[in-house]
Coordinates of N, CA and C in Angstrom, one line a residue:
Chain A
X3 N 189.2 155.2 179.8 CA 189.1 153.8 179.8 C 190.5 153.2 180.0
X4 N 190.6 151.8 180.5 CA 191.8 151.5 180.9 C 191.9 150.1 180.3
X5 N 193.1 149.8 179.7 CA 193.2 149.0 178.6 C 194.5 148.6 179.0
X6 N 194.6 146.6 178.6 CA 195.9 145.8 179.1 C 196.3 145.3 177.5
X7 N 197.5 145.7 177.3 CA 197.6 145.5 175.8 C 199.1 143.9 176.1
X8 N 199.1 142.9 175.6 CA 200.0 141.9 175.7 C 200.1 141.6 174.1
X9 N 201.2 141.9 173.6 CA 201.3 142.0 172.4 C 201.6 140.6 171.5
X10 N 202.5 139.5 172.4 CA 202.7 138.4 171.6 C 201.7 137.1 172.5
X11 N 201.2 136.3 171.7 CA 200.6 135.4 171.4 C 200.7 134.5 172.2
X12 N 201.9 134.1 171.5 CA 202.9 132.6 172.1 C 204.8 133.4 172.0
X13 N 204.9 133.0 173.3 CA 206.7 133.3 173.1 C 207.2 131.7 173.4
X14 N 208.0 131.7 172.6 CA 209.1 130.2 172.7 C 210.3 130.3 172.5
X15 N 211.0 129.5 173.9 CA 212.3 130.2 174.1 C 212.9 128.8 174.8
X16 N 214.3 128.5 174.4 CA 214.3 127.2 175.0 C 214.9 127.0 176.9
X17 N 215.2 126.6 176.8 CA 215.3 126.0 178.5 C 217.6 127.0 178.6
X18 N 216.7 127.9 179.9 CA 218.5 128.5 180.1 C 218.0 129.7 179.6
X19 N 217.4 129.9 178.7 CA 217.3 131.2 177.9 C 216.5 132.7 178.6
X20 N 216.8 133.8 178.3 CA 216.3 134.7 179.1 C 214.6 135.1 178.5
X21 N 214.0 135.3 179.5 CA 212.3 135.2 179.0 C 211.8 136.8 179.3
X22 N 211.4 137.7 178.1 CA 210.6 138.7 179.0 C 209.3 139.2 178.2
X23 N 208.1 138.6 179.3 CA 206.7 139.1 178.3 C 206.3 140.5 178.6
X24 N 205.8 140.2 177.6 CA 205.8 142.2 177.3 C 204.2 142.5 178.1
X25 N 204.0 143.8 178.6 CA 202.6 144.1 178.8 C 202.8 145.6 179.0
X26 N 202.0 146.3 178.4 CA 201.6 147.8 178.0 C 200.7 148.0 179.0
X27 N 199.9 149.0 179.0 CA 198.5 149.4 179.9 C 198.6 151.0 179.1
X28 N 197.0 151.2 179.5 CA 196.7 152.4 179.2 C 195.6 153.1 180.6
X29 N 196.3 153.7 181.2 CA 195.5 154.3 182.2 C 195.7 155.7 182.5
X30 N 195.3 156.3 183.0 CA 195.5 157.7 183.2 C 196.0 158.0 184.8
X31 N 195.4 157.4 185.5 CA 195.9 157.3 186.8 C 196.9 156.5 187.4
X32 N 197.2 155.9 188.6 CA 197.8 155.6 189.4 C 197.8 153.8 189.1
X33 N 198.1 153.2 188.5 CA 197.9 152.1 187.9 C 198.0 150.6 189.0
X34 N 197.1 149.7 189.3 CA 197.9 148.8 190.2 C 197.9 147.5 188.8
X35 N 199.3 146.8 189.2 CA 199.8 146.2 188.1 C 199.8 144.6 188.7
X36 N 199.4 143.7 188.1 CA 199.7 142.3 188.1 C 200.1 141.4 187.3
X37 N 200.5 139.9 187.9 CA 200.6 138.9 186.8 C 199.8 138.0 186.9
X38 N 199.3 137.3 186.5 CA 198.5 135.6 186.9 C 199.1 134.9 185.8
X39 N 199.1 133.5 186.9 CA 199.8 132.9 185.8 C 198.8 131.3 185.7
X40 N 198.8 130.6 184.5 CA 197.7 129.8 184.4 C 198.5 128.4 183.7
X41 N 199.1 127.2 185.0 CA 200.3 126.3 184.2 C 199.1 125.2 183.9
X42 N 199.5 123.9 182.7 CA 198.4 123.1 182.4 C 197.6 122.6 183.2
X43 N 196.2 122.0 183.0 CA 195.3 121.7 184.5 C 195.8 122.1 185.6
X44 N 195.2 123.5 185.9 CA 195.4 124.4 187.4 C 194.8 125.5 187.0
X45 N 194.0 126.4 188.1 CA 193.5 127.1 187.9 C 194.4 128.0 187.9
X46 N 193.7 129.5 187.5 CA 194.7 130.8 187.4 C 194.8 131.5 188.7
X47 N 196.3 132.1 188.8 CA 196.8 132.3 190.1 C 197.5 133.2 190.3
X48 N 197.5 134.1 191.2 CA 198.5 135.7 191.5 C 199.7 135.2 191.4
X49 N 201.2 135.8 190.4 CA 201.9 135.2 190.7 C 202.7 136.6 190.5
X50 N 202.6 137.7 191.0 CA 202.8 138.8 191.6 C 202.3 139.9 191.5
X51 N 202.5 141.3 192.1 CA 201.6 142.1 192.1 C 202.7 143.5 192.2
X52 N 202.7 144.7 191.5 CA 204.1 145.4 191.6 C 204.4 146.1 192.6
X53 N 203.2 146.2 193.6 CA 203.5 146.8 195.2 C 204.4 146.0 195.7
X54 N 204.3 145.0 195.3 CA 205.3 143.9 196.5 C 206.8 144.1 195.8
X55 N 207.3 144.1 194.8 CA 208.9 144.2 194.2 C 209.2 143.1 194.8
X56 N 208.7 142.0 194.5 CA 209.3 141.0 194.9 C 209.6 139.8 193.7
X57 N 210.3 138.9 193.7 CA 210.7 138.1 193.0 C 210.0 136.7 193.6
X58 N 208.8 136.2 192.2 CA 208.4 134.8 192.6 C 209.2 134.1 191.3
X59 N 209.4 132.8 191.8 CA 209.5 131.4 190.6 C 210.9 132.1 190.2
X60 N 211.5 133.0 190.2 CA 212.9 133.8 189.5 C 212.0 134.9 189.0
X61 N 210.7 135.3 188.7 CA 210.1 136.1 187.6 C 210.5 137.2 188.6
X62 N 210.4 139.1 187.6 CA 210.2 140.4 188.6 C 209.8 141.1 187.4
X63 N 208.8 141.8 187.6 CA 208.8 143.0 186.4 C 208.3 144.1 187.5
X64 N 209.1 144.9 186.4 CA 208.8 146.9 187.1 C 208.0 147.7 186.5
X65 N 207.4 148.5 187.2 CA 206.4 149.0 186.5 C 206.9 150.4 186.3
X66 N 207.1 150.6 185.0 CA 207.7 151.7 184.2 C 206.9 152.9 183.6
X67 N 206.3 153.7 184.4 CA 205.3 154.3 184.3 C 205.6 155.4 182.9
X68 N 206.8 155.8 182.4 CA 207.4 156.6 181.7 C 206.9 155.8 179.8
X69 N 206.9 154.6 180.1 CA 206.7 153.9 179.0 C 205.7 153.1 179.6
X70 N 204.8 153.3 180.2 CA 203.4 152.8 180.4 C 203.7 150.9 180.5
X71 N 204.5 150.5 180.9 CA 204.9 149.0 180.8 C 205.2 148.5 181.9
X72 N 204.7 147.0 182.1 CA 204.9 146.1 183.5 C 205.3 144.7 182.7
X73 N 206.7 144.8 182.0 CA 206.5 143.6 181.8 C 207.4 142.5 182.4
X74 N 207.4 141.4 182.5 CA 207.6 139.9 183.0 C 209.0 139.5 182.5
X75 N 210.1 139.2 183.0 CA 211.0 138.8 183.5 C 211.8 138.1 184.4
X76 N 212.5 136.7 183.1 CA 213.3 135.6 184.5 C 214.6 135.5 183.0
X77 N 215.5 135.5 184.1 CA 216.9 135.5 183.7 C 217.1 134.0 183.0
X78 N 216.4 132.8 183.4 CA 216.6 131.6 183.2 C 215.4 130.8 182.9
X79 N 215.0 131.0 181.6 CA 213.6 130.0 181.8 C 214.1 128.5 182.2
X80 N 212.7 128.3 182.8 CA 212.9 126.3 183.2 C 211.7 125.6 182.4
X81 N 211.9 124.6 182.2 CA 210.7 124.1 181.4 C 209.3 124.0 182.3
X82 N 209.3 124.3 183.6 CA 208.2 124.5 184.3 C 207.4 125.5 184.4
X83 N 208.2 126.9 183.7 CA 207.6 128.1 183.4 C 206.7 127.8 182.2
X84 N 206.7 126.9 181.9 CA 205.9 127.1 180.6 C 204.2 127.1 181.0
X85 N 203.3 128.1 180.2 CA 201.9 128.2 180.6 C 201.8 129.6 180.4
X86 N 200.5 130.1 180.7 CA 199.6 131.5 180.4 C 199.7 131.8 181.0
X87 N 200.4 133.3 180.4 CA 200.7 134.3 181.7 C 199.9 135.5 181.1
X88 N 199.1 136.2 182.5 CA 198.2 137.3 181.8 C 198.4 138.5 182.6
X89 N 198.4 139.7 182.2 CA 198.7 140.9 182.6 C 197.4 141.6 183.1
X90 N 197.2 141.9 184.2 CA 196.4 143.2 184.7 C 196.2 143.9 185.2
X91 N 195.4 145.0 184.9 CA 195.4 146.1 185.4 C 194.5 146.7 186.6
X92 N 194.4 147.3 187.5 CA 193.6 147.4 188.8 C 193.6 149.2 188.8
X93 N 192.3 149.8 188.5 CA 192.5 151.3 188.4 C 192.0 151.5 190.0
X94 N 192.4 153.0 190.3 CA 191.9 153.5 191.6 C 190.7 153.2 192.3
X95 N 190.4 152.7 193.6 CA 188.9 152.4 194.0 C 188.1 151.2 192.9
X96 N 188.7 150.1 192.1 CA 188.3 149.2 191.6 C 188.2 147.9 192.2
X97 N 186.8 147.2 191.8 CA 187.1 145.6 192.8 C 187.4 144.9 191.9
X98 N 187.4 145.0 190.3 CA 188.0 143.6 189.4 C 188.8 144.4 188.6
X99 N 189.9 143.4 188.0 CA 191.1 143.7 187.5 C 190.1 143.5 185.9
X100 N 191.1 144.2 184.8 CA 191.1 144.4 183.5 C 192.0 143.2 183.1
X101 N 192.3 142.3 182.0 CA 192.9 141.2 182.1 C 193.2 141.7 180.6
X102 N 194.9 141.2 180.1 CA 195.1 141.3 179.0 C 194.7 140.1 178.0
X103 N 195.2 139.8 177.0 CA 194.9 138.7 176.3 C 195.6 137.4 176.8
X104 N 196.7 137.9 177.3 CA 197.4 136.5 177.6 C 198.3 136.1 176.6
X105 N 200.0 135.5 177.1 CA 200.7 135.1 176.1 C 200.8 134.1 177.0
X106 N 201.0 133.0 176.0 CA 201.4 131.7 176.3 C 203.1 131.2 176.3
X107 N 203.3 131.2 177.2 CA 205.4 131.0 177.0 C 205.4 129.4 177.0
X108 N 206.1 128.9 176.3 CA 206.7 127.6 176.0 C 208.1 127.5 175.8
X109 N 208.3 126.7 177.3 CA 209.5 126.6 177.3 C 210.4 125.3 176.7
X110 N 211.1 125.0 175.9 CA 212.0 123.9 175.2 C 212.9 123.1 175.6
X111 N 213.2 122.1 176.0 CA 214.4 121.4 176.7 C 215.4 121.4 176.3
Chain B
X16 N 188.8 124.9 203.7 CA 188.8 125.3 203.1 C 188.7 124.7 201.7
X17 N 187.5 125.0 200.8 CA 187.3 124.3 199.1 C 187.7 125.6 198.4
X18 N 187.9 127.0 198.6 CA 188.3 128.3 198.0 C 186.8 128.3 197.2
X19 N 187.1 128.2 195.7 CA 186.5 128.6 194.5 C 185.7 127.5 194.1
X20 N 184.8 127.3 194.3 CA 184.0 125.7 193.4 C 182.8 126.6 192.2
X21 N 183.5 125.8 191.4 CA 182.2 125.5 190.3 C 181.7 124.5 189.5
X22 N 180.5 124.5 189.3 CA 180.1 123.4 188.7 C 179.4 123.3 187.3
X23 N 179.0 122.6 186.7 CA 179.5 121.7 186.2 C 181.1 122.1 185.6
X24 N 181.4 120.6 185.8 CA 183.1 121.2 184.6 C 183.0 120.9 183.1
X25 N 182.1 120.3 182.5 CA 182.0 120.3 181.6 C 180.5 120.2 181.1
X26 N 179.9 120.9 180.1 CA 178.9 121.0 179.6 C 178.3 121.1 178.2
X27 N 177.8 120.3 177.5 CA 177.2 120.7 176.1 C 175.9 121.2 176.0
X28 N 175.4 121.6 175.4 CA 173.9 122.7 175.0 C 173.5 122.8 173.4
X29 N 172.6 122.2 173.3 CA 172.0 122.7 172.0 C 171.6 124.4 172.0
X30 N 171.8 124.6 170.7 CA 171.5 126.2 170.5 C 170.0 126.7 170.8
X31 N 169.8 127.5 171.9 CA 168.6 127.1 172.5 C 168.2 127.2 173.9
X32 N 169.3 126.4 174.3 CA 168.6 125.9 175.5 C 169.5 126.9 177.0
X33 N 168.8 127.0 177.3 CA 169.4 127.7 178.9 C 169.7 126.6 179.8
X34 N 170.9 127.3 181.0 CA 171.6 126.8 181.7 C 171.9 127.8 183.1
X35 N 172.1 126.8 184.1 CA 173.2 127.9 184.9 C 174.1 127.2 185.4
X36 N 175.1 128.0 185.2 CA 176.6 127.4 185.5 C 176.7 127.9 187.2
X37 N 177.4 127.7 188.2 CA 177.0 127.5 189.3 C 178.6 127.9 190.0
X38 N 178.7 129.0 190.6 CA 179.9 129.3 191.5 C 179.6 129.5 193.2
X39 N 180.3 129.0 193.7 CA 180.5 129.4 195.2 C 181.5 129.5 195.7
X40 N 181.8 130.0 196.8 CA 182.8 130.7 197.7 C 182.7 130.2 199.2
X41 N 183.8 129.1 199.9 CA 183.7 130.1 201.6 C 184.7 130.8 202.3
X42 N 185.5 131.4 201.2 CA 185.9 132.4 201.8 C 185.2 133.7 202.4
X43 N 184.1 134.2 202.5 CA 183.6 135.4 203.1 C 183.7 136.4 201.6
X44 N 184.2 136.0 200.6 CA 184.7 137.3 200.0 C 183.5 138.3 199.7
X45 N 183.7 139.2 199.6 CA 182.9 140.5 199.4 C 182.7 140.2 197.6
X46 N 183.9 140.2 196.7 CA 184.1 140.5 195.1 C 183.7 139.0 194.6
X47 N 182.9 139.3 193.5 CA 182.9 138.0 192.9 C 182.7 138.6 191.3
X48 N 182.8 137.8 190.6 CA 183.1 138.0 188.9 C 183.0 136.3 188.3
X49 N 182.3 137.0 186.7 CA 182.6 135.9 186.2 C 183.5 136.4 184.8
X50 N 184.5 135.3 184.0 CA 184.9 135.6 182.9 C 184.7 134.4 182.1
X51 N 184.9 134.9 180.8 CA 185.1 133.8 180.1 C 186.5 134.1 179.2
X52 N 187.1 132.8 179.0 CA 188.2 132.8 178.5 C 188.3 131.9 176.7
X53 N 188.7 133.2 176.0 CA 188.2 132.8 174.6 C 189.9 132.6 174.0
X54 N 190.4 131.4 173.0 CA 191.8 131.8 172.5 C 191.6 132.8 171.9
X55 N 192.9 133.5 171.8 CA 193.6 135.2 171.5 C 192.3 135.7 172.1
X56 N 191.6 135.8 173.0 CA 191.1 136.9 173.1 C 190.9 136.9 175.1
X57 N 191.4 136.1 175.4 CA 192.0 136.5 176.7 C 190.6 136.3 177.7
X58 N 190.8 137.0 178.8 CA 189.9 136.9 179.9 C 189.1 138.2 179.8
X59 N 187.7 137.9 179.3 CA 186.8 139.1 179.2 C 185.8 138.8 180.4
X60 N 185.6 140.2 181.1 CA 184.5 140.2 182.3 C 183.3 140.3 181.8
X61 N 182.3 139.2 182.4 CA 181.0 138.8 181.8 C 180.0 140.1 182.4
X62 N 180.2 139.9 184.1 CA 179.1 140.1 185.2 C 180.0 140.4 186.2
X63 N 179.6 141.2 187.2 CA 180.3 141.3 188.3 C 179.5 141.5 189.8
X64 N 179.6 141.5 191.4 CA 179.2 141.8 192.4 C 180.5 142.3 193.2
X65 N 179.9 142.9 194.1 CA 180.4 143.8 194.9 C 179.8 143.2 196.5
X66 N 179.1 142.8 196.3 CA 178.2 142.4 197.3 C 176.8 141.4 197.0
X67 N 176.2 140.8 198.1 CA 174.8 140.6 198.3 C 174.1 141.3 198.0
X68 N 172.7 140.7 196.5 CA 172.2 141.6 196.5 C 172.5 143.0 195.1
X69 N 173.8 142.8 194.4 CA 174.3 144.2 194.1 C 175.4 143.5 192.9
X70 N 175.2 143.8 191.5 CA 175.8 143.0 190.3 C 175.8 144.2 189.5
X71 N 176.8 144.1 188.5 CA 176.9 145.5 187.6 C 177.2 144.7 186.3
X72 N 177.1 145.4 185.4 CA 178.0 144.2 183.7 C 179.3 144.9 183.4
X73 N 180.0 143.6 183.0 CA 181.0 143.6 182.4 C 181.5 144.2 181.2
X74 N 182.2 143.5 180.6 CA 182.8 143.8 178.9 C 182.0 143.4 178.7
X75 N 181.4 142.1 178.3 CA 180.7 141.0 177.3 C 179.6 140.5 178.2
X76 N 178.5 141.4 178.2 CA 177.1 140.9 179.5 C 176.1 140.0 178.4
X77 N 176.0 140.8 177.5 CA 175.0 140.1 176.6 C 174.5 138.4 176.4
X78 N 173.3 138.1 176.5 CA 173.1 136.7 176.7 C 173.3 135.9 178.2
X79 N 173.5 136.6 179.3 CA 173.9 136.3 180.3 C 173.4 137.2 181.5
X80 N 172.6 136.6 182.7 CA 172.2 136.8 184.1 C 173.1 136.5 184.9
X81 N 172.9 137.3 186.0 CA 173.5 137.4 186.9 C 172.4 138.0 188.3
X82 N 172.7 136.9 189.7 CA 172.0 137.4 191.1 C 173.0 137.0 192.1
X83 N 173.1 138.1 192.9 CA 173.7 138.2 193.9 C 173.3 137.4 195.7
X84 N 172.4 136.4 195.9 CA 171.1 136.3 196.8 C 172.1 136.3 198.2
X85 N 173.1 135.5 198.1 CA 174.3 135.2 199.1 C 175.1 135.7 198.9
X86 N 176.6 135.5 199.7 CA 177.8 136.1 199.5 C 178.6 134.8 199.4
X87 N 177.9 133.5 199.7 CA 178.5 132.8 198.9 C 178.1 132.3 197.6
X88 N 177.0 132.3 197.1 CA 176.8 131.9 195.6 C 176.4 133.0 194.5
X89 N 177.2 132.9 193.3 CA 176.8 134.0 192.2 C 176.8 132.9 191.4
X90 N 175.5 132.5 190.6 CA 175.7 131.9 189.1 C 175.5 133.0 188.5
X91 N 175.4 131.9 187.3 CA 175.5 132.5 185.8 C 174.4 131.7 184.9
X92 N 173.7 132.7 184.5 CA 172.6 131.8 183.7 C 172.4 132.7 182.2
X93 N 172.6 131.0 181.7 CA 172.7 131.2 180.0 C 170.6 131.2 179.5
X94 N 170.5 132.8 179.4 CA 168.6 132.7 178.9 C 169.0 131.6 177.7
X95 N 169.7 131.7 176.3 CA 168.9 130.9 175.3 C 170.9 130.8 174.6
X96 N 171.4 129.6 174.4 CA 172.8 129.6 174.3 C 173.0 129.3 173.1
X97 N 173.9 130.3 172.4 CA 174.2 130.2 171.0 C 175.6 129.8 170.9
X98 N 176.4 129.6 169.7 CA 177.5 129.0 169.7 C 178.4 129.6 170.1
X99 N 178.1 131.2 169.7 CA 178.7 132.1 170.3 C 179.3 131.9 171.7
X100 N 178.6 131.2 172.7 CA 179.0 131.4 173.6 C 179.8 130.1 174.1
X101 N 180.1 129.2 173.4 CA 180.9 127.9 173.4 C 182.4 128.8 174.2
X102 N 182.9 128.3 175.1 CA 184.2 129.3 176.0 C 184.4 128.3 177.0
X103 N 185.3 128.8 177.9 CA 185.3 128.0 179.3 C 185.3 129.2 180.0
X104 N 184.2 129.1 181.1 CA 183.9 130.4 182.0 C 184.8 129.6 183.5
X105 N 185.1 130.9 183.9 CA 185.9 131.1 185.4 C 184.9 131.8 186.4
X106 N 184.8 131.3 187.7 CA 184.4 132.3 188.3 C 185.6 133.4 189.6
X107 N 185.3 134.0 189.8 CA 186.6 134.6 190.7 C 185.8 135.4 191.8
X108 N 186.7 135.1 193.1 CA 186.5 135.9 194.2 C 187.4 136.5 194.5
X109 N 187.1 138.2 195.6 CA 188.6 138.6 196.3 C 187.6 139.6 197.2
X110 N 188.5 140.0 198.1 CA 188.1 140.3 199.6 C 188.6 141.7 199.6
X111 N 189.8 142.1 198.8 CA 189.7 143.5 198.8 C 190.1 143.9 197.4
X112 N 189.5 145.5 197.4 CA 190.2 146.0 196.3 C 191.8 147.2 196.7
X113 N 192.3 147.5 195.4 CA 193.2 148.1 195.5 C 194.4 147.1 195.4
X114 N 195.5 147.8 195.6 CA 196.8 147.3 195.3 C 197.2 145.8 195.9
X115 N 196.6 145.4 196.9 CA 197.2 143.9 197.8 C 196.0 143.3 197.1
X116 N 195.2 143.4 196.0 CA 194.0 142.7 195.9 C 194.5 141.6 195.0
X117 N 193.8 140.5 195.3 CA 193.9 139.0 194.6 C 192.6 138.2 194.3
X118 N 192.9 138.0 192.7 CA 191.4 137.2 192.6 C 191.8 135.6 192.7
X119 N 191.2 134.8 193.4 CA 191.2 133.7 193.6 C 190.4 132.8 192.6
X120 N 190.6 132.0 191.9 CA 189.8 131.8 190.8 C 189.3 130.0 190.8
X121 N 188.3 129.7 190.1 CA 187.5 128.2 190.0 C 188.2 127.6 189.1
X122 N 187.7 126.2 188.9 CA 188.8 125.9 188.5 C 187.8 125.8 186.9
X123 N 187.1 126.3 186.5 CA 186.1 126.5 185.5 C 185.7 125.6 184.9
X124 N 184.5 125.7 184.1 CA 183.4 124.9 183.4 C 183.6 125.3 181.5
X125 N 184.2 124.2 181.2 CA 183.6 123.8 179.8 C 183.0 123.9 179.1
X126 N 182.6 125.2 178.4 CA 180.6 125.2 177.6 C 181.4 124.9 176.3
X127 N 180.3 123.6 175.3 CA 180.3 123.9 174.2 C 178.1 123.7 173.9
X128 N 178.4 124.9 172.6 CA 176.8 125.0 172.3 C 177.1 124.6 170.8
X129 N 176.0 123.8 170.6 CA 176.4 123.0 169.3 C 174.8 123.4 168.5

């Protein structure tokens, strides 16, 4: 079974400060890793995926297969980052993602 | 392009009563899903399709139908709604699976059952 573990709740960090949400997984195979991110009234939205290694909004996380972890990183929160960010997991030959619990980041001015 | 529509956005229900909450797509997508999103407990998969015609269950199926008839419409129908199921449900579509895959999501409905 494949399981998205996001361990804190709510992170609050103020504006300038470095932000990184945590996300675990449990799979046995080849894991495809995501973020969605969910800002006030707006629906929820890819806001990267770890095939791409790319950097959206400033965010990047790596997928660290050694410690089973993909988690979320920006050098500089802005108070626009603030909102639900949820971690998921996509196993081999799957059409829906596993969705973690979701932390909520709130950013401070 | 409208992507993801669902309807109603907000809804109340006495304990009791059935409903269907109502998703469509025109994107073509193949994937459709519903979730519901509970605080601390994140985005649980209700129902799912793969296609017209072809639905499988989720985490959390219980109290809840699902028909595939189109490839653009999957509702969601509440048989007899308890408070339990008071949530805001999402519907989501995507066109492929695997690594490039993206769920496109509604912009979701409001249940409370009182």
């Amino acid at each position: 079974a494949q399981r998205v573990t996001q361990p804190e709740k709510l992170l609050s960090v103020f504006k300038g400060a470095p932000v990184e949400l945590k996300c675990n997984y449990s799979y046995s195979g080849s894991p495809e890793l995501f973020w969605y991110v969910q800002y006030s009234r707006q629906r929820l939205q890819l806001l990267l995926r770890h095939i791409s290694r790319e950097s959206i909004k400033g965010f990047t996380a790596d997928l660290n297969k050694g410690e089973t972890s993909f988690h979320l990183k920006k050098p500089f929160a802005q108070e626009e980052d603030s909102a639900m960010y949820y971690c998921a997991l996509m196993s081999g030959g799957s059409y829906i993602p596993t969705f973690g619990r979701g932390t909520s980041l709130i950013v401070h001015p | 392009n409208a992507g993801v529509t669902q309807t109603p956005k907000f809804q109340v229900l006495k304990t009791g009563q059935s409903m269907t909450l109502q998703c469509a797509q025109d994107m073509n997508h193949e994937y459709m899903s519903w979730y519901r999103q509970d605080p601390g407990m994140g985005l649980r998969l209700i129902h799912y399709s793969v296609g017209a015609g072809i639905t499988d269950q989720g985490e959390v199926p219980n109290g809840y139908n699902v028909s595939r008839s189109t490839t653009e419409d999957f509702p969601l129908r509440l048989l007899s709604a308890a408070p339990s199921q008071t949530s805001v449900y999402f519907c989501a579509s995507s066109v492929t699976s695997g690594v490039y895959n993206e769920q496109f999501f509604g912009p979701g409905t409001r249940l409370t059952v009182l």
